[in-house]
PDB file of C-alpha atoms in Angstrom:
ATOM      1  CA  GLU A 533      84.390  52.060   2.395  1.00 96.00           C
ATOM      2  CA  VAL A 534      84.363  48.447   3.537  1.00 97.00           C
ATOM      3  CA  GLN A 535      84.253  45.995   0.649  1.00 98.00           C
ATOM      4  CA  LEU A 536      84.116  42.205   0.710  1.00 98.00           C
ATOM      5  CA  VAL A 537      84.299  40.476  -2.651  1.00 98.00           C
ATOM      6  CA  GLU A 538      83.829  36.721  -2.839  1.00 98.00           C
ATOM      7  CA  SER A 539      85.051  34.561  -5.713  1.00 98.00           C
ATOM      8  CA  GLY A 540      85.698  30.941  -6.594  1.00 98.00           C
ATOM      9  CA  GLY A 541      82.160  29.626  -6.831  1.00 97.00           C
ATOM     10  CA  GLY A 542      80.893  27.513  -9.690  1.00 97.00           C
ATOM     11  CA  LEU A 543      79.488  24.173 -10.755  1.00 98.00           C
ATOM     12  CA  VAL A 544      81.246  21.161  -9.257  1.00 98.00           C
ATOM     13  CA  GLN A 545      80.508  17.442  -9.153  1.00 98.00           C
ATOM     14  CA  PRO A 546      79.667  15.686  -5.880  1.00 98.00           C
ATOM     15  CA  GLY A 547      82.765  14.537  -4.058  1.00 98.00           C
ATOM     16  CA  ARG A 548      84.992  17.154  -5.644  1.00 98.00           C
ATOM     17  CA  SER A 549      86.642  20.217  -4.076  1.00 98.00           C
ATOM     18  CA  LEU A 550      86.384  23.978  -4.430  1.00 98.00           C
ATOM     19  CA  ARG A 551      88.186  26.894  -2.805  1.00 98.00           C
ATOM     20  CA  LEU A 552      86.370  30.145  -2.135  1.00 98.00           C
ATOM     21  CA  SER A 553      88.137  33.449  -1.598  1.00 98.00           C
ATOM     22  CA  CYS A 554      87.051  36.741  -0.082  1.00 98.00           C
ATOM     23  CA  ALA A 555      89.054  39.878  -0.807  1.00 98.00           C
ATOM     24  CA  ALA A 556      88.659  42.541   1.873  1.00 98.00           C
ATOM     25  CA  SER A 557      89.337  46.261   1.658  1.00 98.00           C
ATOM     26  CA  GLY A 558      88.434  49.492   3.426  1.00 98.00           C
ATOM     27  CA  PHE A 559      89.340  48.328   6.931  1.00 97.00           C
ATOM     28  CA  THR A 560      92.282  46.855   8.854  1.00 98.00           C
ATOM     29  CA  PHE A 561      91.696  43.209   7.987  1.00 98.00           C
ATOM     30  CA  ASP A 562      93.844  41.685  10.725  1.00 94.00           C
ATOM     31  CA  ASP A 563      91.909  43.551  13.436  1.00 96.00           C
ATOM     32  CA  TYR A 564      88.764  41.475  12.968  1.00 97.00           C
ATOM     33  CA  ALA A 565      87.395  37.960  12.980  1.00 97.00           C
ATOM     34  CA  MET A 566      85.762  36.800   9.752  1.00 98.00           C
ATOM     35  CA  HIS A 567      83.015  34.356   8.812  1.00 98.00           C
ATOM     36  CA  TRP A 568      81.419  32.377   6.013  1.00 98.00           C
ATOM     37  CA  VAL A 569      77.618  32.181   5.923  1.00 98.00           C
ATOM     38  CA  ARG A 570      75.650  30.323   3.262  1.00 98.00           C
ATOM     39  CA  GLN A 571      72.121  30.382   1.910  1.00 98.00           C
ATOM     40  CA  ALA A 572      70.672  27.509  -0.070  1.00 98.00           C
ATOM     41  CA  PRO A 573      68.291  28.523  -2.873  1.00 97.00           C
ATOM     42  CA  GLY A 574      65.048  29.801  -1.351  1.00 95.00           C
ATOM     43  CA  LYS A 575      66.188  28.971   2.182  1.00 97.00           C
ATOM     44  CA  GLY A 576      67.446  30.785   5.250  1.00 97.00           C
ATOM     45  CA  LEU A 577      70.897  31.745   6.466  1.00 98.00           C
ATOM     46  CA  GLU A 578      73.318  29.161   7.837  1.00 98.00           C
ATOM     47  CA  TRP A 579      76.568  30.080   9.575  1.00 97.00           C
ATOM     48  CA  VAL A 580      79.315  27.872   8.117  1.00 98.00           C
ATOM     49  CA  SER A 581      82.587  28.853   9.758  1.00 97.00           C
ATOM     50  CA  GLY A 582      84.435  31.615  11.560  1.00 97.00           C
ATOM     51  CA  ILE A 583      88.072  32.503  12.237  1.00 97.00           C
ATOM     52  CA  SER A 584      89.642  34.903  14.700  1.00 97.00           C
ATOM     53  CA  TRP A 585      91.998  37.697  13.715  1.00 97.00           C
ATOM     54  CA  ASN A 586      95.148  35.604  14.083  1.00 96.00           C
ATOM     55  CA  SER A 587      93.646  32.224  13.105  1.00 97.00           C
ATOM     56  CA  GLY A 588      94.019  31.133  16.736  1.00 96.00           C
ATOM     57  CA  SER A 589      90.339  30.335  17.123  1.00 95.00           C
ATOM     58  CA  ILE A 590      88.254  28.594  14.476  1.00 97.00           C
ATOM     59  CA  GLY A 591      84.744  27.178  14.461  1.00 95.00           C
ATOM     60  CA  TYR A 592      82.602  25.158  12.072  1.00 97.00           C
ATOM     61  CA  ALA A 593      78.989  24.182  11.694  1.00 96.00           C
ATOM     62  CA  ASP A 594      78.421  20.486  12.318  1.00 95.00           C
ATOM     63  CA  SER A 595      77.232  20.116   8.720  1.00 97.00           C
ATOM     64  CA  VAL A 596      80.685  20.982   7.321  1.00 98.00           C
ATOM     65  CA  LYS A 597      83.046  19.896  10.086  1.00 97.00           C
ATOM     66  CA  GLY A 598      85.790  17.636   8.737  1.00 97.00           C
ATOM     67  CA  ARG A 599      85.107  18.625   5.122  1.00 98.00           C
ATOM     68  CA  PHE A 600      85.588  22.414   5.058  1.00 98.00           C
ATOM     69  CA  THR A 601      88.633  24.395   6.201  1.00 98.00           C
ATOM     70  CA  ILE A 602      88.636  28.127   6.830  1.00 98.00           C
ATOM     71  CA  SER A 603      91.842  30.142   6.639  1.00 98.00           C
ATOM     72  CA  ARG A 604      93.034  33.691   6.202  1.00 98.00           C
ATOM     73  CA  ASP A 605      96.095  35.508   4.882  1.00 98.00           C
ATOM     74  CA  ASN A 606      96.367  38.832   6.679  1.00 98.00           C
ATOM     75  CA  ALA A 607      99.193  39.964   4.400  1.00 98.00           C
ATOM     76  CA  LYS A 608      96.841  39.602   1.425  1.00 98.00           C
ATOM     77  CA  ASN A 609      93.680  40.825   3.219  1.00 98.00           C
ATOM     78  CA  SER A 610      91.987  37.605   2.178  1.00 98.00           C
ATOM     79  CA  LEU A 611      89.723  34.964   3.666  1.00 98.00           C
ATOM     80  CA  TYR A 612      89.395  31.465   2.254  1.00 98.00           C
ATOM     81  CA  LEU A 613      87.136  28.438   2.478  1.00 98.00           C
ATOM     82  CA  GLN A 614      88.495  25.128   1.240  1.00 98.00           C
ATOM     83  CA  MET A 615      85.544  22.834   0.577  1.00 98.00           C
ATOM     84  CA  ASN A 616      86.221  19.133   0.116  1.00 98.00           C
ATOM     85  CA  SER A 617      83.912  16.134  -0.407  1.00 98.00           C
ATOM     86  CA  LEU A 618      81.177  18.414  -1.640  1.00 98.00           C
ATOM     87  CA  ARG A 619      77.574  17.249  -1.483  1.00 98.00           C
ATOM     88  CA  ALA A 620      74.398  18.352  -3.220  1.00 98.00           C
ATOM     89  CA  GLU A 621      73.238  19.907   0.059  1.00 98.00           C
ATOM     90  CA  ASP A 622      76.255  22.259  -0.024  1.00 98.00           C
ATOM     91  CA  THR A 623      74.669  24.056  -2.984  1.00 98.00           C
ATOM     92  CA  ALA A 624      74.235  27.633  -1.822  1.00 98.00           C
ATOM     93  CA  LEU A 625      75.242  31.250  -2.116  1.00 98.00           C
ATOM     94  CA  TYR A 626      78.276  31.680   0.122  1.00 98.00           C
ATOM     95  CA  TYR A 627      78.725  35.022   1.862  1.00 98.00           C
ATOM     96  CA  CYS A 628      81.839  36.385   3.494  1.00 98.00           C
ATOM     97  CA  ALA A 629      81.065  38.513   6.575  1.00 98.00           C
ATOM     98  CA  LYS A 630      83.175  40.749   8.801  1.00 98.00           C
ATOM     99  CA  ASP A 631      82.879  40.463  12.572  1.00 96.00           C
ATOM    100  CA  SER A 632      82.817  43.545  14.760  1.00 95.00           C
ATOM    101  CA  LYS A 633      85.347  41.959  17.154  1.00 94.00           C
ATOM    102  CA  TYR A 634      88.722  40.298  16.727  1.00 93.00           C
ATOM    103  CA  GLN A 635      87.963  37.078  18.597  1.00 90.00           C
ATOM    104  CA  LEU A 636      85.128  34.616  17.938  1.00 86.00           C
ATOM    105  CA  HIS A 637      84.126  34.538  21.586  1.00 83.00           C
ATOM    106  CA  GLN A 638      83.937  38.288  22.099  1.00 84.00           C
ATOM    107  CA  ARG A 639      80.274  38.157  21.028  1.00 85.00           C
ATOM    108  CA  GLY A 640      80.320  40.645  18.211  1.00 88.00           C
ATOM    109  CA  HIS A 641      78.059  40.849  15.197  1.00 94.00           C
ATOM    110  CA  PHE A 642      78.390  40.637  11.419  1.00 96.00           C
ATOM    111  CA  ASP A 643      78.544  44.281  10.427  1.00 95.00           C
ATOM    112  CA  TYR A 644      79.527  43.940   6.760  1.00 97.00           C
ATOM    113  CA  TRP A 645      78.705  41.296   4.161  1.00 98.00           C
ATOM    114  CA  GLY A 646      79.851  40.589   0.632  1.00 98.00           C
ATOM    115  CA  GLN A 647      77.454  39.891  -2.229  1.00 97.00           C
ATOM    116  CA  GLY A 648      78.181  36.175  -2.240  1.00 98.00           C
ATOM    117  CA  THR A 649      79.504  33.555  -4.625  1.00 98.00           C
ATOM    118  CA  LEU A 650      77.289  30.717  -5.848  1.00 98.00           C
ATOM    119  CA  VAL A 651      78.353  27.107  -5.396  1.00 98.00           C
ATOM    120  CA  THR A 652      76.357  24.450  -7.239  1.00 98.00           C
ATOM    121  CA  VAL A 653      77.095  20.793  -6.522  1.00 98.00           C
ATOM    122  CA  SER A 654      75.614  18.579  -9.190  1.00 97.00           C
ATOM    123  CA  SER A 655      76.585  15.799 -11.529  1.00 95.00           C
TER     124      SER A 655
ATOM    125  CA  ASP B 771      73.721  23.597  19.474  1.00 93.00           C
ATOM    126  CA  ILE B 772      71.420  26.485  20.344  1.00 95.00           C
ATOM    127  CA  GLN B 773      68.191  26.441  18.322  1.00 97.00           C
ATOM    128  CA  MET B 774      66.576  29.741  17.362  1.00 98.00           C
ATOM    129  CA  THR B 775      62.819  29.648  16.758  1.00 97.00           C
ATOM    130  CA  GLN B 776      61.468  32.649  14.931  1.00 98.00           C
ATOM    131  CA  SER B 777      57.787  33.472  14.433  1.00 98.00           C
ATOM    132  CA  PRO B 778      55.823  34.071  12.412  1.00 97.00           C
ATOM    133  CA  SER B 779      57.515  32.695   9.296  1.00 97.00           C
ATOM    134  CA  SER B 780      55.676  35.289   7.233  1.00 97.00           C
ATOM    135  CA  LEU B 781      53.333  38.201   7.760  1.00 97.00           C
ATOM    136  CA  SER B 782      51.388  40.707   5.728  1.00 97.00           C
ATOM    137  CA  ALA B 783      50.736  44.194   7.078  1.00 97.00           C
ATOM    138  CA  SER B 784      49.670  47.608   5.849  1.00 97.00           C
ATOM    139  CA  VAL B 785      51.912  50.629   5.488  1.00 97.00           C
ATOM    140  CA  GLY B 786      52.034  52.383   8.838  1.00 97.00           C
ATOM    141  CA  ASP B 787      51.263  49.246  10.846  1.00 97.00           C
ATOM    142  CA  ARG B 788      53.289  48.121  13.828  1.00 98.00           C
ATOM    143  CA  VAL B 789      55.029  44.822  13.069  1.00 98.00           C
ATOM    144  CA  THR B 790      56.415  42.461  15.704  1.00 98.00           C
ATOM    145  CA  ILE B 791      58.597  39.388  15.226  1.00 98.00           C
ATOM    146  CA  THR B 792      59.635  37.066  18.019  1.00 98.00           C
ATOM    147  CA  CYS B 793      62.697  34.882  18.405  1.00 98.00           C
ATOM    148  CA  GLN B 794      63.129  32.233  21.066  1.00 98.00           C
ATOM    149  CA  ALA B 795      66.434  30.604  21.972  1.00 98.00           C
ATOM    150  CA  SER B 796      66.619  27.013  23.199  1.00 98.00           C
ATOM    151  CA  GLN B 797      68.800  28.151  26.104  1.00 97.00           C
ATOM    152  CA  ASP B 798      69.803  31.352  27.834  1.00 97.00           C
ATOM    153  CA  ILE B 799      71.880  33.542  25.524  1.00 96.00           C
ATOM    154  CA  SER B 800      71.837  36.682  27.711  1.00 95.00           C
ATOM    155  CA  ASN B 801      71.507  39.576  25.231  1.00 95.00           C
ATOM    156  CA  TYR B 802      73.753  38.088  22.520  1.00 95.00           C
ATOM    157  CA  LEU B 803      71.154  38.357  19.822  1.00 97.00           C
ATOM    158  CA  ASN B 804      71.383  40.179  16.493  1.00 97.00           C
ATOM    159  CA  TRP B 805      68.745  41.035  13.884  1.00 98.00           C
ATOM    160  CA  TYR B 806      69.422  41.203  10.149  1.00 98.00           C
ATOM    161  CA  GLN B 807      67.356  42.375   7.205  1.00 98.00           C
ATOM    162  CA  GLN B 808      67.664  40.729   3.809  1.00 98.00           C
ATOM    163  CA  LYS B 809      65.985  42.275   0.798  1.00 97.00           C
ATOM    164  CA  PRO B 810      65.381  40.099  -2.286  1.00 94.00           C
ATOM    165  CA  GLY B 811      68.588  39.419  -4.195  1.00 94.00           C
ATOM    166  CA  LYS B 812      70.713  41.291  -1.671  1.00 97.00           C
ATOM    167  CA  ALA B 813      73.119  40.409   1.109  1.00 98.00           C
ATOM    168  CA  PRO B 814      71.889  40.561   4.705  1.00 98.00           C
ATOM    169  CA  LYS B 815      72.252  43.841   6.571  1.00 98.00           C
ATOM    170  CA  LEU B 816      72.739  44.248  10.312  1.00 97.00           C
ATOM    171  CA  LEU B 817      69.939  46.225  11.976  1.00 98.00           C
ATOM    172  CA  ILE B 818      70.104  45.462  15.699  1.00 98.00           C
ATOM    173  CA  TYR B 819      72.948  44.023  17.788  1.00 96.00           C
ATOM    174  CA  ASP B 820      73.118  42.871  21.391  1.00 96.00           C
ATOM    175  CA  ALA B 821      69.325  42.535  21.373  1.00 97.00           C
ATOM    176  CA  SER B 822      68.499  46.237  21.498  1.00 97.00           C
ATOM    177  CA  ASN B 823      71.265  48.377  20.012  1.00 97.00           C
ATOM    178  CA  LEU B 824      70.467  50.067  16.728  1.00 98.00           C
ATOM    179  CA  GLU B 825      73.253  49.845  14.163  1.00 97.00           C
ATOM    180  CA  THR B 826      74.500  53.214  12.924  1.00 95.00           C
ATOM    181  CA  GLY B 827      72.409  54.594  10.087  1.00 96.00           C
ATOM    182  CA  VAL B 828      69.425  52.301  10.687  1.00 97.00           C
ATOM    183  CA  PRO B 829      66.082  54.156  10.966  1.00 97.00           C
ATOM    184  CA  SER B 830      64.693  54.509  14.462  1.00 97.00           C
ATOM    185  CA  ARG B 831      61.424  52.777  13.529  1.00 98.00           C
ATOM    186  CA  PHE B 832      63.355  49.530  14.002  1.00 98.00           C
ATOM    187  CA  SER B 833      63.887  48.320  17.564  1.00 98.00           C
ATOM    188  CA  GLY B 834      64.690  45.186  19.522  1.00 98.00           C
ATOM    189  CA  SER B 835      64.218  43.975  23.065  1.00 98.00           C
ATOM    190  CA  GLY B 836      64.559  40.926  25.262  1.00 98.00           C
ATOM    191  CA  SER B 837      67.123  38.873  27.106  1.00 97.00           C
ATOM    192  CA  GLY B 838      67.640  35.297  28.168  1.00 97.00           C
ATOM    193  CA  THR B 839      65.584  33.195  25.784  1.00 98.00           C
ATOM    194  CA  ASP B 840      62.860  35.518  24.494  1.00 98.00           C
ATOM    195  CA  PHE B 841      63.423  38.383  22.096  1.00 98.00           C
ATOM    196  CA  THR B 842      61.279  40.776  20.079  1.00 98.00           C
ATOM    197  CA  PHE B 843      61.960  42.810  16.932  1.00 98.00           C
ATOM    198  CA  THR B 844      59.593  45.661  16.099  1.00 98.00           C
ATOM    199  CA  ILE B 845      58.984  47.952  13.166  1.00 98.00           C
ATOM    200  CA  SER B 846      56.951  50.786  14.658  1.00 98.00           C
ATOM    201  CA  SER B 847      55.499  52.009  11.362  1.00 97.00           C
ATOM    202  CA  LEU B 848      55.934  49.716   8.373  1.00 98.00           C
ATOM    203  CA  GLN B 849      57.258  51.389   5.225  1.00 97.00           C
ATOM    204  CA  PRO B 850      57.261  50.020   1.659  1.00 96.00           C
ATOM    205  CA  GLU B 851      61.066  49.783   1.715  1.00 97.00           C
ATOM    206  CA  ASP B 852      60.886  47.426   4.709  1.00 97.00           C
ATOM    207  CA  ILE B 853      59.754  44.546   2.513  1.00 97.00           C
ATOM    208  CA  ALA B 854      62.337  41.914   3.308  1.00 98.00           C
ATOM    209  CA  THR B 855      63.083  38.785   5.275  1.00 98.00           C
ATOM    210  CA  TYR B 856      64.282  39.328   8.822  1.00 98.00           C
ATOM    211  CA  TYR B 857      66.564  36.935  10.699  1.00 98.00           C
ATOM    212  CA  CYS B 858      67.598  36.687  14.322  1.00 98.00           C
ATOM    213  CA  GLN B 859      71.008  35.231  15.178  1.00 97.00           C
ATOM    214  CA  GLN B 860      72.503  34.131  18.478  1.00 96.00           C
ATOM    215  CA  TYR B 861      76.124  34.938  19.097  1.00 93.00           C
ATOM    216  CA  ASP B 862      76.552  33.442  22.521  1.00 93.00           C
ATOM    217  CA  ASN B 863      77.954  30.048  21.591  1.00 92.00           C
ATOM    218  CA  LEU B 864      79.413  28.328  18.565  1.00 91.00           C
ATOM    219  CA  PRO B 865      77.880  27.486  16.146  1.00 92.00           C
ATOM    220  CA  PHE B 866      76.327  30.915  15.651  1.00 93.00           C
ATOM    221  CA  THR B 867      72.805  29.896  14.648  1.00 96.00           C
ATOM    222  CA  PHE B 868      70.177  31.883  12.802  1.00 97.00           C
ATOM    223  CA  GLY B 869      66.430  31.749  13.136  1.00 98.00           C
ATOM    224  CA  GLY B 870      64.404  30.510  10.178  1.00 97.00           C
ATOM    225  CA  GLY B 871      63.462  34.005   9.023  1.00 98.00           C
ATOM    226  CA  THR B 872      60.298  36.085   8.810  1.00 98.00           C
ATOM    227  CA  LYS B 873      59.166  37.319   5.421  1.00 98.00           C
ATOM    228  CA  VAL B 874      57.407  40.675   5.684  1.00 98.00           C
ATOM    229  CA  GLU B 875      55.032  41.730   2.924  1.00 97.00           C
ATOM    230  CA  ILE B 876      52.751  44.689   2.332  1.00 95.00           C
ATOM    231  CA  LYS B 877      49.022  44.007   2.458  1.00 92.00           C
TER     232      LYS B 877
END
């Protein structure tokens, strides 16, 4: 059974940093691209970032480019999101999602999602 | 960036009704369009990929069609368990943008 378990969320002050983690199990982690998708309270889904199977291809939403860094450790079956210079508008539930393909540009789909970890940016 | 315009933003229908949601892309995305269902307090779930392919295990009352810039998602006979928000998503170009969502309620 595929499982994605996010952690690392919490309350953080504007301008500070936070690192999210996603622990994957039930599938061969290094065979697939992975993504972060967020959802602000009461709002829709926003794709944040994606990374190919070998970290060779990475993409970011314009809203986080230069502040967030996605990475993965295939030996630990884990996905990460380093979030720096956090803003109030980054407050959201952050989901980890598995791609159906191994490259970002293979045009797959997000076939499994975690339950999310909540990030609140407030002073 | 490719903009995805979904309509309506909400709808109310009776059990057994046919429900249709549309999604329009700001440029040609071929058939690289996915549909997700999100029930309250839950993570999104993939229903349809590549515009018209039903994900394994998803009931056949759900279907999708379209290509290019115009896409349609249909529930052929609305069931109480279909109460959710539905999102389209383009996967043709980075960033992979979602539509604004359609909240489906029972009348």
